[in-house]
Tab-separated table of C-alpha atoms in Angstrom:
chain	number	residue	atom	x	y	z
A	1296	MET	CA	101.779	46.947	75.294
A	1297	SER	CA	103.583	43.889	73.055
A	1298	ILE	CA	104.685	42.940	69.665
A	1299	PRO	CA	101.633	41.259	67.705
A	1300	LYS	CA	102.369	37.437	66.595
A	1301	PRO	CA	102.560	36.659	63.059
A	1302	VAL	CA	99.470	35.288	61.481
A	1303	TYR	CA	100.453	32.432	59.160
A	1304	SER	CA	97.079	31.539	57.784
A	1305	PRO	CA	95.635	34.795	57.093
A	1306	PRO	CA	92.025	35.549	56.214
A	1307	PHE	CA	92.882	36.610	52.601
A	1308	ASN	CA	96.106	37.032	50.708
A	1309	VAL	CA	97.244	40.424	50.155
A	1310	THR	CA	100.351	40.245	47.653
A	1311	ARG	CA	101.711	43.834	47.727
A	1312	ALA	CA	101.281	47.468	47.727
A	1313	SER	CA	99.261	48.510	44.545
A	1314	HIS	CA	98.677	51.935	43.728
A	1315	LEU	CA	98.178	55.445	45.265
A	1316	VAL	CA	95.152	57.712	44.456
A	1317	LEU	CA	95.565	61.468	45.196
A	1318	THR	CA	93.741	64.873	44.225
A	1319	VAL	CA	95.582	67.705	42.966
A	1320	LYS	CA	94.736	71.547	42.559
A	1321	ASP	CA	96.268	71.925	39.143
A	1322	LEU	CA	96.593	68.500	36.976
A	1323	ALA	CA	98.827	70.351	34.249
A	1324	ALA	CA	101.290	71.411	36.719
A	1325	SER	CA	101.446	67.987	38.275
A	1326	ARG	CA	101.822	66.241	35.033
A	1327	ASN	CA	104.763	68.414	34.398
A	1328	PHE	CA	106.296	67.478	37.834
A	1329	TYR	CA	105.549	63.830	37.788
A	1330	VAL	CA	106.026	63.092	33.999
A	1331	ASP	CA	108.385	65.623	32.507
A	1332	LEU	CA	110.494	65.947	35.606
A	1333	LEU	CA	110.421	62.800	37.467
A	1334	GLY	CA	109.718	60.533	34.429
A	1335	PHE	CA	106.454	58.616	35.338
A	1336	ILE	CA	104.897	56.878	32.287
A	1337	VAL	CA	101.196	58.087	31.337
A	1338	SER	CA	99.078	54.954	30.811
A	1339	ASN	CA	95.926	57.139	30.108
A	1340	GLU	CA	94.821	60.473	31.031
A	1341	ASP	CA	91.652	62.690	30.469
A	1342	ARG	CA	90.391	65.960	31.404
A	1343	ASP	CA	90.505	65.363	35.231
A	1344	THR	CA	92.455	62.185	35.662
A	1345	LEU	CA	96.321	61.131	34.949
A	1346	TYR	CA	97.063	57.298	35.159
A	1347	LEU	CA	100.845	56.943	35.760
A	1348	ARG	CA	103.228	53.812	36.147
A	1349	GLY	CA	106.844	53.281	36.480
A	1350	VAL	CA	108.929	51.885	33.460
A	1351	ALA	CA	109.193	48.010	34.812
A	1352	GLU	CA	105.526	48.151	35.871
A	1353	ALA	CA	102.968	46.185	33.441
A	1354	CYS	CA	99.934	47.061	35.455
A	1355	HIS	CA	98.016	50.074	34.429
A	1356	HIS	CA	98.833	52.532	37.024
A	1357	SER	CA	100.454	52.905	40.483
A	1358	LEU	CA	100.099	56.291	40.794
A	1359	VAL	CA	96.598	58.166	39.838
A	1360	LEU	CA	96.236	61.952	40.181
A	1361	LYS	CA	92.856	63.712	39.788
A	1362	ARG	CA	91.572	67.126	39.712
A	1363	GLY	CA	90.079	68.285	43.047
A	1364	SER	CA	88.340	71.181	43.908
A	1365	GLY	CA	89.742	71.536	47.604
A	1366	GLU	CA	92.608	70.926	49.494
A	1367	PRO	CA	95.013	67.865	47.962
A	1368	GLN	CA	94.069	64.554	49.657
A	1369	VAL	CA	94.834	60.913	49.792
A	1370	GLU	CA	91.799	59.602	48.132
A	1371	ARG	CA	92.591	55.756	48.342
A	1372	VAL	CA	95.800	53.463	49.406
A	1373	GLY	CA	95.741	50.456	47.054
A	1374	MET	CA	96.547	47.036	47.832
A	1375	ARG	CA	96.516	44.230	45.588
A	1376	VAL	CA	95.237	40.813	46.354
A	1377	PHE	CA	95.907	37.182	44.792
A	1378	SER	CA	92.356	36.574	43.514
A	1379	GLU	CA	88.831	37.387	43.174
A	1380	GLU	CA	88.038	34.759	46.031
A	1381	ASP	CA	90.381	36.761	48.442
A	1382	LEU	CA	88.324	39.886	47.393
A	1383	GLU	CA	85.234	38.066	48.633
A	1384	LYS	CA	87.168	36.837	51.941
A	1385	ALA	CA	88.274	40.303	52.588
A	1386	LYS	CA	84.805	41.737	52.654
A	1387	VAL	CA	83.685	39.030	55.008
A	1388	PHE	CA	86.765	39.973	57.140
A	1389	PHE	CA	86.201	43.901	57.366
A	1390	ASP	CA	82.412	43.143	57.741
A	1391	LYS	CA	83.162	40.928	60.997
A	1392	ALA	CA	85.694	43.696	62.149
A	1393	GLY	CA	82.694	46.119	62.083
A	1394	LEU	CA	84.416	48.064	59.199
A	1395	PRO	CA	81.878	47.881	56.043
A	1396	ALA	CA	83.365	47.338	52.835
A	1397	LYS	CA	81.605	48.034	49.637
A	1398	TRP	CA	82.104	47.227	45.999
A	1399	VAL	CA	82.943	50.057	43.617
A	1400	GLU	CA	83.553	50.347	39.876
A	1401	VAL	CA	87.031	51.970	39.064
A	1402	ALA	CA	88.414	52.487	35.904
A	1403	HIS	CA	91.167	50.208	34.441
A	1404	GLN	CA	90.666	47.855	37.469
A	1405	GLY	CA	88.717	44.732	37.824
A	1406	ARG	CA	86.292	44.315	40.873
A	1407	THR	CA	87.304	46.443	43.502
A	1408	LEU	CA	86.687	46.763	47.102
A	1409	HIS	CA	86.519	50.013	49.436
A	1410	VAL	CA	86.943	50.141	53.039
A	1411	THR	CA	88.435	52.354	55.712
A	1412	ASP	CA	90.915	50.495	58.148
A	1413	ALA	CA	91.011	50.657	61.974
A	1414	SER	CA	92.921	53.875	61.820
A	1415	GLY	CA	90.649	55.685	59.491
A	1416	ALA	CA	92.642	55.237	56.295
A	1417	PRO	CA	90.887	55.066	53.017
A	1418	ILE	CA	91.945	51.476	51.535
A	1419	GLU	CA	91.352	50.060	47.864
A	1420	LEU	CA	91.854	46.357	47.206
A	1421	CYS	CA	91.660	44.861	43.858
A	1422	ALA	CA	92.838	41.558	42.323
A	1423	THR	CA	93.253	42.500	38.277
A	1424	MET	CA	94.022	45.503	36.609
A	1425	GLU	CA	94.451	46.294	32.688
A	1426	VAL	CA	98.307	45.784	31.401
A	1427	LYS	CA	100.354	47.698	29.566
A	1428	PRO	CA	103.882	46.929	28.007
A	1429	ARG	CA	106.798	47.297	30.214
A	1430	LEU	CA	109.107	49.988	29.119
A	1431	LEU	CA	112.302	48.864	31.177
A	1432	VAL	CA	114.460	48.777	28.153
A	1433	ALA	CA	112.506	51.411	26.175
A	1434	PHE	CA	115.161	53.951	26.916
A	1435	ALA	CA	113.988	56.549	24.692
A	1436	GLN	CA	110.859	56.981	27.022
A	1437	HIS	CA	113.220	57.162	30.079
A	1438	ARG	CA	113.238	60.740	31.908
A	1439	GLY	CA	114.215	62.150	35.249
A	1440	ALA	CA	114.588	59.856	38.152
A	1441	VAL	CA	112.985	56.972	35.933
A	1442	PRO	CA	110.862	55.539	38.652
A	1443	GLN	CA	110.776	51.577	38.175
A	1444	ARG	CA	108.091	50.438	40.286
A	1445	LEU	CA	105.908	51.108	43.386
A	1446	ASP	CA	107.487	50.122	46.661
A	1447	HIS	CA	105.754	50.992	49.748
A	1448	PHE	CA	103.511	53.688	51.703
A	1449	GLN	CA	104.321	55.107	55.117
A	1450	LEU	CA	101.024	56.396	56.925
A	1451	LEU	CA	101.080	58.641	60.221
A	1452	VAL	CA	98.544	57.267	62.611
A	1453	PRO	CA	97.496	58.424	66.310
A	1454	ASP	CA	97.821	54.604	67.525
A	1455	VAL	CA	100.740	52.725	65.875
A	1456	GLN	CA	99.861	49.702	67.936
A	1457	LYS	CA	96.487	49.547	67.103
A	1458	ALA	CA	97.350	49.744	63.321
A	1459	CYS	CA	100.059	47.305	63.784
A	1460	GLU	CA	97.790	44.622	65.406
A	1461	PHE	CA	95.187	45.124	62.663
A	1462	TRP	CA	97.304	44.784	59.643
A	1463	MET	CA	99.180	42.028	61.071
A	1464	SER	CA	95.865	40.266	61.609
A	1465	MET	CA	95.432	40.368	57.795
A	1466	GLY	CA	98.776	38.826	57.253
A	1467	PHE	CA	101.136	41.310	56.963
A	1468	ARG	CA	104.638	40.549	58.814
A	1469	LEU	CA	106.683	42.867	61.082
A	1470	SER	CA	110.139	43.189	59.575
A	1471	GLU	CA	111.299	45.924	61.897
A	1472	TYR	CA	110.150	48.330	64.553
A	1473	ILE	CA	111.346	51.317	66.637
A	1474	SER	CA	110.692	51.475	70.360
A	1475	PRO	CA	111.936	53.532	73.360
A	1476	ASP	CA	114.675	51.783	75.537
A	1477	GLY	CA	113.237	49.805	78.109
A	1478	SER	CA	109.905	49.284	76.662
A	1479	GLU	CA	107.856	47.402	73.970
A	1480	GLU	CA	105.896	50.454	72.733
A	1481	LEU	CA	105.622	50.398	69.089
A	1482	LEU	CA	106.563	53.820	67.735
A	1483	PHE	CA	107.155	52.821	64.217
A	1484	VAL	CA	106.202	49.399	62.437
A	1485	PHE	CA	107.510	48.178	58.871
A	1486	LEU	CA	105.406	45.614	57.563
A	1487	GLN	CA	105.661	43.514	54.337
A	1488	ARG	CA	103.825	41.023	52.376
A	1489	LYS	CA	105.861	40.789	49.157
A	1490	GLY	CA	109.064	39.707	51.047
A	1491	ASN	CA	110.934	43.055	50.802
A	1492	PRO	CA	111.468	45.124	53.890
A	1493	HIS	CA	108.332	46.874	53.973
A	1494	ASP	CA	105.067	47.437	52.032
A	1495	ILE	CA	103.411	49.677	54.591
A	1496	VAL	CA	104.915	51.641	57.505
A	1497	PHE	CA	103.000	53.236	60.177
A	1498	ALA	CA	104.730	56.193	62.354
A	1499	PRO	CA	103.179	58.259	65.166
A	1500	GLY	CA	101.266	61.537	64.427
A	1501	GLU	CA	98.034	63.330	63.649
A	1502	GLY	CA	96.147	61.244	61.223
A	1503	PRO	CA	95.502	59.110	59.190
A	1504	ARG	CA	97.643	60.962	56.930
A	1505	LEU	CA	100.009	59.976	54.195
A	1506	HIS	CA	103.721	60.627	55.204
A	1507	HIS	CA	105.155	59.219	51.743
A	1508	ALA	CA	104.565	56.650	48.934
A	1509	ALA	CA	107.883	55.483	47.667
A	1510	PHE	CA	109.085	54.261	44.354
A	1511	ALA	CA	112.099	52.248	43.005
A	1512	ILE	CA	114.763	54.309	41.008
A	1513	PRO	CA	117.605	52.471	39.049
A	1514	GLU	CA	120.795	54.039	40.031
A	1515	SER	CA	122.116	56.771	42.116
A	1516	TYR	CA	123.259	59.153	39.657
A	1517	HIS	CA	119.367	59.952	38.731
A	1518	PHE	CA	119.613	61.692	41.986
A	1519	PHE	CA	121.833	64.458	40.435
A	1520	GLN	CA	120.075	64.285	36.846
A	1521	VAL	CA	116.724	64.927	38.620
A	1522	CYS	CA	118.202	67.748	40.811
A	1523	ASP	CA	119.634	69.379	37.405
A	1524	LEU	CA	116.507	68.942	35.774
A	1525	ALA	CA	114.427	70.537	38.329
A	1526	ALA	CA	116.821	73.505	38.313
A	1527	GLU	CA	116.334	73.714	34.619
A	1528	MET	CA	112.613	73.483	34.625
A	1529	GLY	CA	111.899	76.042	37.084
A	1530	PHE	CA	111.675	73.599	40.172
A	1531	ALA	CA	114.716	74.788	41.933
A	1532	ALA	CA	112.744	76.252	44.813
A	1533	ASN	CA	111.234	72.911	45.182
A	1534	ILE	CA	114.355	71.333	46.295
A	1535	GLU	CA	114.753	71.515	49.916
A	1536	PHE	CA	118.144	69.781	49.974
A	1537	GLY	CA	120.059	67.719	47.752
A	1538	PRO	CA	121.548	64.125	47.746
A	1539	GLY	CA	122.488	63.388	51.531
A	1540	ARG	CA	122.145	60.751	54.163
A	1541	HIS	CA	119.025	59.418	55.600
A	1542	GLY	CA	119.373	56.186	57.993
A	1543	PRO	CA	118.543	52.503	57.605
A	1544	GLY	CA	117.283	51.464	54.332
A	1545	HIS	CA	117.569	54.761	52.763
A	1546	ALA	CA	121.179	55.915	52.884
A	1547	LEU	CA	121.117	58.427	49.982
A	1548	PHE	CA	117.898	60.901	49.272
A	1549	VAL	CA	116.833	63.977	48.056
A	1550	TYR	CA	113.909	66.143	49.245
A	1551	MET	CA	111.876	68.260	46.856
A	1552	ARG	CA	108.215	69.657	46.728
A	1553	ASP	CA	105.688	68.889	43.909
A	1554	PRO	CA	103.367	71.610	43.107
A	1555	ASP	CA	100.973	70.825	45.908
A	1556	GLY	CA	103.612	71.077	48.422
A	1557	HIS	CA	103.994	67.675	49.327
A	1558	ARG	CA	107.915	66.616	49.515
A	1559	ARG	CA	109.090	64.349	46.968
A	1560	TRP	CA	111.380	61.921	48.565
A	1561	ILE	CA	113.759	60.069	46.176
A	1562	SER	CA	116.200	57.327	47.802
A	1563	ARG	CA	118.679	54.901	46.315
A	1564	THR	CA	119.682	52.142	48.940
A	1565	SER	CA	116.139	50.519	49.044
A	1566	ARG	CA	115.884	52.223	45.436
A	1567	CYS	CA	112.897	54.393	46.152
A	1568	ALA	CA	111.200	57.708	45.290
A	1569	GLY	CA	108.405	59.118	47.119
A	1570	THR	CA	106.223	61.839	48.180
A	1571	ARG	CA	106.804	63.086	51.412
A	1572	ALA	CA	104.124	64.805	53.431
A	1573	THR	CA	105.725	65.816	57.105
A	1574	ARG	CA	108.640	65.187	58.909
A	1575	CYS	CA	108.144	62.728	61.559
A	1576	SER	CA	110.620	61.833	64.669
A	1577	ALA	CA	110.689	60.232	68.091
A	1578	ALA	CA	111.832	62.006	70.960
A	1579	GLY	CA	114.676	60.293	73.381
A	1580	ASN	CA	116.482	57.075	72.954
A	1581	SER	CA	114.897	54.281	70.972
A	1582	ARG	CA	116.208	50.741	69.789
A	1583	ARG	CA	115.061	49.081	66.657
A	1584	GLY	CA	114.288	45.602	66.298
A	1585	GLY	CA	113.131	43.244	63.432
A	1586	ASN	CA	112.688	39.701	62.336
A	1587	GLY	CA	115.795	39.780	60.100
A	1588	SER	CA	115.307	42.421	57.208
A	1589	SER	CA	118.208	43.383	55.324
A	1590	ARG	CA	118.288	47.023	57.130
A	1591	ARG	CA	119.542	45.553	60.287
A	1592	ALA	CA	123.246	45.850	59.340
A	1593	ALA	CA	122.842	49.488	59.359
A	1594	LEU	CA	121.415	49.504	62.913
A	1595	PRO	CA	123.476	50.673	66.238
A	1596	ALA	CA	124.736	48.106	68.416
A	1597	SER	CA	121.934	48.525	70.891
A	1598	SER	CA	119.284	47.403	68.397
A	1599	ARG	CA	117.445	44.100	69.426
A	1600	ALA	CA	116.204	41.731	66.999
A	1601	HIS	CA	112.702	40.276	67.191
A	1602	PRO	CA	112.759	36.365	66.138
A	1603	ARG	CA	112.533	36.082	62.345
A	1604	ALA	CA	109.177	35.131	60.796
A	1605	LYS	CA	108.782	33.207	57.972
A	1606	ALA	CA	108.425	35.708	54.885
A	1607	SER	CA	105.341	35.312	52.865
A	1608	ARG	CA	105.404	36.725	49.045
């Protein structure tokens, strides 16, 4: 196996991670957890759907919770493209790849494209979305961890190499990877479009399955605040363990479970808070490489860097 080469002229322009759509068993319990405890802002809600965003986000939603009748699942992983023309180009790209894409109507979004990627993950692309006032300095509305904005997704897939090749063919850049010593096998890959360490991460596991969706938070003290609130609001049993150390890119973090059993992951160094479904680790020694992301400073001396690729925002 080998590391795919960057595509500097992608078939269409994905700009960033956009939103996540989840189904939940109890919408009221989920509202209590995500809004009253963690501090997400409600953009809209009805009997069956809750549209949430961070305080720094102007777009209508970055997290959508839908009432479901079965087991909770990920309905869609959303990506933003630059223009309506890019949506047309995306449809052509997926159709040629043997992954038929279809146009759908989605509330509060412009024209939207649904497709299943090469790993079987349900993807949603849109270029426009309704806008709402940013609430970054509306301090009276800040609660809990004060989530700022969506940062990235991590998915578990059975073939990380295949996922990496497919997403890099769409113009995503490899900012870092993890592989066993003495091989080029890709165990974990960190891919980006907006110029930060990653917009989407692929790790080995049964799937496709969501590992976590991460949101930025403003300050480290929000860890302790949200843990105190969780205990006071009856979510103490949901705290798996309190503020601790994680690793490169996410030095401080907290785990807690939401009402549907998914772990909530809150991290400060890359300033993220997210939903974590399962643990995932690679057996044996490994090395990490990248193309110059900010996380390399925290890596061990045995790390090997991959030549830096030009960032695309």
